XYZ file of C-alpha atoms in Angstrom:
482
model
C 0.000 0.000 0.000
C 1.541 3.367 -1.007
C 2.164 5.896 1.749
C 2.219 9.677 1.352
C 4.120 12.003 3.681
C 3.878 15.626 4.739
C 5.991 18.255 2.968
C 7.913 20.449 5.410
C 10.789 22.723 4.493
C 11.234 21.058 1.119
C 11.462 17.542 2.594
C 8.954 14.718 2.751
C 8.385 13.958 6.422
C 6.842 10.777 7.788
C 3.723 11.297 9.887
C 3.242 10.223 13.476
C 0.592 7.853 12.102
C -1.265 7.244 8.840
C -4.903 7.263 7.777
C -6.495 5.241 4.971
C -8.020 7.155 2.061
C -11.148 5.168 1.096
C -13.042 5.286 -2.202
C -16.706 6.140 -1.348
C -17.830 4.332 -4.520
C -16.068 1.119 -3.466
C -15.323 0.742 0.224
C -12.863 -2.102 -0.483
C -10.650 0.265 -2.503
C -7.960 1.940 -0.390
C -6.239 4.694 -2.386
C -3.294 5.001 -0.015
C -2.106 5.702 3.495
C -1.652 9.411 4.221
C 0.432 10.953 6.974
C -1.161 12.354 10.108
C 0.896 15.154 11.579
C 0.756 16.856 14.944
C 1.507 20.263 16.452
C 5.248 19.680 16.187
C 4.882 19.288 12.415
C 2.961 22.559 12.256
C 5.717 24.261 14.256
C 8.354 22.911 11.876
C 6.364 23.940 8.802
C 5.771 27.471 10.104
C 9.456 27.804 11.001
C 10.408 26.717 7.474
C 7.947 29.197 5.980
C 9.255 32.005 8.192
C 12.815 31.251 7.107
C 11.828 31.278 3.428
C 9.682 34.422 3.600
C 12.357 37.179 3.389
C 13.783 35.900 0.113
C 10.477 34.828 -1.444
C 8.661 38.050 -0.565
C 11.346 40.046 -2.380
C 11.850 37.617 -5.258
C 11.446 38.844 -8.807
C 7.990 38.814 -10.302
C 9.243 36.834 -13.300
C 10.478 34.026 -11.055
C 7.131 33.835 -9.278
C 5.278 33.921 -12.589
C 7.404 31.135 -14.037
C 6.921 28.894 -11.002
C 3.128 29.313 -10.960
C 2.921 28.857 -14.720
C 4.928 25.648 -14.481
C 2.568 24.362 -11.796
C -0.410 25.231 -14.002
C 1.041 23.463 -17.021
C 1.593 20.201 -15.165
C -1.872 20.277 -13.616
C -3.473 20.799 -17.022
C -1.311 18.160 -18.687
C -2.384 15.621 -16.041
C -6.023 16.672 -15.714
C -7.490 13.286 -16.679
C -5.220 11.362 -14.314
C -5.801 13.794 -11.449
C -9.510 14.022 -12.232
C -9.768 10.261 -11.925
C -7.992 10.411 -8.551
C -10.369 13.145 -7.405
C -13.429 11.120 -8.436
C -11.996 8.064 -6.738
C -11.417 9.738 -3.373
C -14.234 12.331 -3.169
C -17.083 10.841 -5.198
C -17.621 13.472 -7.902
C -18.197 11.950 -11.306
C -15.064 11.612 -13.391
C -16.068 14.409 -15.823
C -16.701 16.711 -12.863
C -13.365 15.706 -11.356
C -11.509 16.456 -14.596
C -13.292 19.800 -14.791
C -12.261 20.668 -11.256
C -8.617 19.822 -11.964
C -8.709 21.958 -15.108
C -10.038 24.805 -13.026
C -7.148 24.404 -10.580
C -4.736 24.729 -13.490
C -6.556 27.785 -14.810
C -6.377 29.403 -11.386
C -2.600 28.989 -11.281
C -2.409 30.398 -14.823
C -4.435 33.435 -13.790
C -2.298 34.171 -10.734
C 0.896 33.607 -12.688
C -0.308 36.565 -14.732
C -1.157 38.522 -11.583
C 2.507 38.287 -10.580
C 3.233 40.547 -13.554
C 0.304 42.883 -12.915
C 1.143 44.027 -9.391
C 0.192 47.679 -9.277
C 0.286 50.606 -6.896
C -0.577 54.279 -6.934
C 1.392 57.486 -6.944
C -0.539 60.480 -5.656
C 0.331 64.090 -4.948
C 0.354 65.055 -1.287
C -1.762 67.897 0.015
C 1.576 69.269 1.208
C 3.735 70.789 -1.544
C 7.000 69.028 -2.334
C 5.974 65.606 -0.981
C 5.282 62.497 -3.051
C 2.940 59.695 -1.893
C 3.262 56.053 -2.984
C 0.676 53.368 -2.184
C 1.918 49.798 -2.588
C 0.906 46.279 -1.594
C 3.176 43.898 0.279
C 2.836 40.219 1.242
C 1.563 39.599 4.770
C 3.831 36.707 5.766
C 3.062 33.080 6.600
C -0.503 32.126 5.679
C -2.322 29.076 7.040
C -4.780 27.535 4.579
C -7.470 25.126 5.808
C -9.478 23.532 3.002
C -12.623 21.336 2.797
C -13.283 17.912 1.311
C -15.851 18.840 -1.370
C -13.414 20.554 -3.777
C -10.140 18.844 -2.863
C -7.958 20.446 -5.546
C -9.776 23.596 -6.734
C -10.164 25.212 -3.315
C -6.543 24.547 -2.286
C -5.531 25.998 -5.659
C -7.564 29.181 -5.279
C -5.966 29.796 -1.887
C -2.382 28.688 -2.642
C -1.992 30.444 -6.011
C -2.737 34.009 -4.844
C -0.820 33.494 -1.610
C 2.314 32.565 -3.569
C 1.731 35.092 -6.358
C 1.725 37.981 -3.899
C 4.885 36.772 -2.129
C 3.562 34.929 0.911
C 4.651 31.556 2.268
C 2.089 28.838 2.886
C 1.207 26.017 5.248
C -1.676 23.969 3.804
C -3.880 21.733 5.934
C -6.241 19.820 3.593
C -9.391 17.980 4.626
C -8.695 14.706 6.376
C -11.287 12.845 4.268
C -9.634 13.558 0.893
C -5.872 14.057 1.199
C -4.978 12.518 -2.166
C -5.692 15.461 -4.469
C -4.005 17.926 -2.108
C -0.939 15.688 -1.851
C -0.734 15.422 -5.654
C -0.925 19.221 -5.898
C 1.750 19.580 -3.208
C 4.015 17.223 -5.152
C 3.609 19.342 -8.300
C 4.371 22.531 -6.371
C 7.394 20.885 -4.736
C 8.879 20.059 -8.149
C 8.151 23.484 -9.664
C 11.368 25.118 -8.506
C 9.794 27.091 -5.677
C 12.363 27.378 -2.844
C 12.150 25.029 0.125
C 9.818 26.260 2.840
C 7.760 28.559 0.621
C 5.030 25.909 0.428
C 4.389 23.291 3.117
C 1.795 20.543 3.461
C 0.738 19.211 6.877
C -2.026 16.611 6.803
C -3.958 15.531 9.876
C -6.987 16.137 12.023
C -8.491 19.601 11.966
C -8.686 19.681 15.746
C -4.919 19.112 15.855
C -3.362 20.686 12.740
C -5.939 23.404 12.168
C -5.909 24.445 15.796
C -2.116 24.584 15.893
C -2.074 26.778 12.766
C -4.671 29.169 14.111
C -2.903 29.493 17.459
C 0.643 29.841 16.104
C 2.087 33.298 16.803
C 4.068 33.397 13.536
C 1.072 32.725 11.276
C -0.093 36.111 10.010
C -3.369 35.038 8.411
C -5.800 32.131 8.131
C -8.000 31.357 5.135
C -10.642 28.730 5.927
C -13.407 27.050 3.961
C -15.682 24.703 5.874
C -18.467 24.509 8.413
C -20.061 27.448 10.174
C -19.253 26.220 13.668
C -15.559 25.681 12.983
C -15.337 28.943 11.050
C -16.746 30.984 13.897
C -14.273 29.420 16.306
C -11.405 30.264 13.955
C -12.648 33.861 13.634
C -12.702 34.317 17.403
C -9.202 32.872 17.791
C -7.813 34.997 14.946
C -9.285 38.196 16.351
C -7.760 37.432 19.739
C -4.408 36.735 18.109
C -4.514 39.759 15.802
C -4.476 37.618 12.659
C -6.076 38.422 9.363
C -8.905 35.969 8.679
C -10.967 34.938 5.658
C -13.894 32.529 6.022
C -16.133 30.765 3.518
C -18.768 28.750 5.358
C -22.314 27.546 4.796
C -25.138 28.268 2.430
C -28.883 27.709 2.158
C -29.168 28.971 -1.350
C -32.558 29.776 -2.895
C -33.562 29.009 -6.451
C -36.631 31.050 -7.388
C -38.859 29.873 -10.250
C -41.425 32.414 -11.441
C -44.626 31.766 -13.404
C -43.063 33.195 -16.555
C -39.984 30.951 -16.465
C -39.082 28.609 -19.285
C -40.192 25.337 -17.659
C -37.611 23.036 -19.244
C -34.787 25.451 -18.473
C -35.992 25.938 -14.888
C -36.138 22.198 -14.248
C -32.699 21.544 -15.702
C -30.960 24.320 -13.787
C -32.723 23.183 -10.603
C -31.469 19.622 -11.045
C -27.968 20.932 -11.643
C -28.162 23.258 -8.629
C -29.645 20.777 -6.181
C -28.237 17.368 -6.997
C -25.096 17.380 -9.132
C -21.830 16.838 -7.253
C -24.214 14.940 -4.932
C -25.403 18.303 -3.619
C -22.078 18.648 -1.821
C -21.386 22.241 -2.857
C -21.689 25.329 -0.685
C -23.344 27.015 -3.670
C -25.871 24.208 -4.214
C -29.531 25.142 -4.012
C -31.645 23.189 -1.550
C -34.627 25.603 -1.478
C -36.735 25.735 -4.635
C -39.098 28.688 -4.261
C -41.833 28.358 -6.873
C -44.780 30.640 -7.627
C -48.386 29.383 -7.728
C -49.230 29.058 -11.408
C -46.113 27.147 -12.467
C -45.861 25.060 -9.273
C -47.825 21.933 -10.385
C -46.157 21.699 -13.783
C -42.713 22.393 -12.283
C -43.009 19.669 -9.638
C -44.282 17.140 -12.172
C -41.503 17.936 -14.643
C -38.843 17.889 -11.934
C -39.988 14.461 -10.724
C -39.797 13.160 -14.283
C -36.306 14.607 -14.738
C -35.113 13.127 -11.430
C -36.290 9.676 -12.526
C -33.674 9.808 -15.297
C -30.744 10.482 -12.931
C -28.283 7.605 -12.671
C -26.606 7.180 -9.299
C -23.495 5.044 -9.340
C -19.736 4.625 -9.259
C -18.193 8.069 -9.719
C -15.690 6.774 -12.267
C -18.148 4.740 -14.361
C -19.393 5.970 -17.711
C -23.007 7.072 -17.614
C -23.069 8.003 -13.936
C -24.793 11.331 -13.292
C -24.310 11.469 -9.532
C -21.702 9.631 -7.494
C -21.746 8.632 -3.838
C -21.938 10.793 -0.754
C -18.392 11.337 0.538
C -18.573 9.336 3.789
C -20.714 7.244 6.103
C -21.123 10.192 8.477
C -22.302 12.485 5.680
C -24.710 9.821 4.405
C -26.194 9.441 7.877
C -26.603 13.207 8.108
C -28.385 13.369 4.749
C -30.725 10.477 5.586
C -31.328 12.029 9.005
C -32.592 15.216 7.383
C -34.933 13.174 5.197
C -36.518 11.789 8.360
C -36.610 15.229 10.007
C -38.428 16.677 6.987
C -40.992 13.868 7.039
C -41.569 14.372 10.753
C -42.126 18.100 10.257
C -44.802 17.471 7.625
C -43.021 17.876 4.298
C -44.065 15.345 1.649
C -41.345 13.192 0.074
C -42.061 13.393 -3.649
C -39.009 11.520 -4.972
C -35.979 9.533 -3.787
C -34.507 9.897 -0.344
C -33.279 6.345 0.316
C -29.901 4.670 0.400
C -29.440 2.576 -2.730
C -27.093 0.033 -4.197
C -24.646 1.126 -6.892
C -26.690 1.454 -10.083
C -23.858 0.266 -12.288
C -24.552 -3.321 -11.302
C -21.014 -3.808 -10.016
C -22.152 -4.916 -6.581
C -19.568 -2.686 -4.921
C -20.518 -1.252 -1.549
C -20.526 2.540 -1.380
C -22.267 5.538 0.153
C -25.001 5.872 -2.470
C -28.222 7.824 -2.012
C -31.089 8.563 -4.352
C -31.601 12.356 -4.559
C -34.519 13.466 -2.376
C -37.216 15.994 -3.255
C -39.750 17.317 -0.753
C -42.894 19.289 -1.558
C -45.437 21.072 0.631
C -42.641 22.409 2.804
C -42.678 25.697 4.702
C -39.870 28.216 5.276
C -39.787 27.480 9.014
C -38.961 23.782 8.607
C -35.443 22.696 9.502
C -35.040 21.327 5.987
C -35.319 24.954 4.827
C -33.229 26.550 7.599
C -30.199 24.285 8.026
C -27.529 23.263 5.525
C -27.886 19.567 4.685
C -24.930 19.417 2.278
C -26.266 16.503 0.315
C -28.693 15.617 -2.512
C -31.766 16.820 -0.621
C -34.015 19.658 -1.842
C -37.426 21.019 -0.943
C -40.027 23.052 -2.816
C -41.682 26.048 -1.168
C -44.847 27.355 -2.826
C -45.348 31.150 -2.860
C -47.936 33.528 -4.305
C -45.841 35.919 -6.371
C -42.443 37.504 -6.950
C -42.571 39.649 -3.818
C -43.179 36.648 -1.582
C -40.516 34.684 -3.472
C -37.925 37.383 -2.837
C -38.836 37.671 0.844
C -38.635 33.885 1.235
C -35.318 33.748 -0.609
C -33.844 36.299 1.790
C -35.309 34.618 4.870
C -32.137 32.768 5.830
C -29.085 33.389 8.009
C -26.921 32.628 4.964
C -26.202 34.625 1.834
C -23.819 32.901 -0.558
C -25.640 32.292 -3.848
C -29.183 32.951 -5.096
C -30.830 32.135 -8.406
C -33.929 33.120 -10.325
C -35.574 31.526 -13.357
C -37.638 34.095 -15.249
C -38.143 35.652 -18.665
C -38.957 39.014 -17.070
C -36.182 41.587 -17.353
C -37.899 43.617 -14.641
C -37.900 40.772 -12.118
C -34.388 39.647 -13.038
C -33.024 43.170 -12.581
C -34.839 43.657 -9.273
C -33.672 40.275 -7.983
C -30.036 41.010 -8.813
C -30.283 44.193 -6.762
C -32.305 42.875 -3.828
C -31.262 39.240 -3.308
C -29.205 39.168 -0.114
C -26.390 37.059 -1.520
C -22.820 37.566 -2.633
C -23.500 35.895 -5.988
C -26.707 35.995 -8.057
C -27.579 33.766 -11.018
C -30.247 34.557 -13.610
C -31.452 31.504 -15.566
C -28.342 29.617 -14.454
C -27.651 27.057 -11.706
C -26.712 28.546 -8.324
C -23.608 26.354 -8.408
C -21.008 27.142 -11.046
C -18.721 30.160 -10.932
C -15.746 31.557 -12.838
C -12.201 31.598 -11.473
C -11.279 35.160 -12.492
C -14.033 37.005 -10.599
C -14.758 37.369 -6.873
C -16.269 34.483 -4.902
C -18.024 34.947 -1.576
C -21.217 35.702 0.263
C -22.951 37.723 2.922
C -24.400 37.194 6.381
C -23.391 33.820 7.856
C -21.839 32.504 4.638
C -18.643 34.542 4.440
C -16.408 36.760 6.519
C -13.496 38.869 5.366
C -12.252 39.786 1.878
C -13.423 37.931 -1.225
C -11.599 34.983 -2.766
C -10.507 34.584 -6.399
C -9.826 37.053 -9.152
C -8.018 40.338 -8.579
C -9.937 40.837 -5.333
C -7.807 38.090 -3.750
C -5.094 40.697 -3.225
C -7.259 42.312 -0.535
C -6.603 39.338 1.738
C -3.124 38.236 0.710
C -1.476 41.670 0.797
C -1.113 44.587 3.154
C -1.339 48.178 1.928
C 1.629 50.486 2.629
C 1.659 54.254 2.193
C 5.094 55.894 1.788
C 5.871 59.632 1.829
C 9.008 61.127 0.252
C 10.253 64.681 0.490
C 10.984 65.689 -3.079
């Protein structure tokens, strides 16, 4: 069985123990044994990053560009291989996995370019004979804590800007899916980036993540994950004077108005709610549908769901792979029972199933669940399930749809299906979300524009695109007597 170590100071370091990386489509398939570090590994990684920071932060922009571009080229050249690994360990379908790897490569390409586009300002002072320069500088050692649902894209969209702007990195990937992060770390290690600039420490979040957050020499933490953990990290970072960036939960609404194109509305709802097994923070789990289209929409959605194939993530013809783990499957099925108990009507799916490919392999498979006759106050419409579970809420008109859409403690993504320019324009302005989709799935974003939400979904500067510099740099103002 292959074993995979942590990367600290340019060296592969054996863990204190190992954990098995299991294929959720085939529980007999062990991908490898991955190192489990401890606080001493975090201390060593931070020390290596601190030692590398002075030279890296003042390195030439061409050198940083070349390193990131080289990383991007290898990722893209290996996208099918790495996409297969991603599907094998996380449960996305193979096409989705390949697409995610390609996105990781594109992100590194984009930030390779940003190395060459670093800009500042020169302004006149209000005092004669004085020049003012405004520049951005790297912040230091950055701790990155990433989730299991996008095991290569999210590490990429944190690592690439951190390195592009001259910071050094300690990455702690999700314990459930270390394989993709390790493969990315290996590519970065061989890119020519100096030892200590990038470090990988795998292990439990309660051990590695906590040690990163508490470490005095870590200047900033970027975290994507659960609300509870994120809030704890925010409190610790504020106490420690660290910069913090959080991407947490979502309870994203998909509004369908009477004037919507029915076929388009059904397809984008299926994509939003169920693809990637619903395991996306931008997935929609609340379908808010107006009166006149409601019966036809529910009927058409049930018919479309009947055509979904659940099966081995790497098998041809699979639409939706397994849930990532036994614990996540139990959570999803638990919410199905909660919704039934609260009075929602199960209109489709909602049960654990065998692999539909006929292979007989044991995995964490679940038929996507659809509830109707639900109300906004039900837990199924208040809490993030993070699985292939969606509910339909019936409303009178656009005004009630908008109010219902905004009736949530979250605010990441919101969608509307309509042919009305008036309603689309109003929704874009008044939906309380960081990202709004018109006649598109709520899940699915570009890598060169800002990503993030409002309310309980996000905290701190935006991720991705040029706005990433707001987190990964510090602004300096310099005055010079002419």
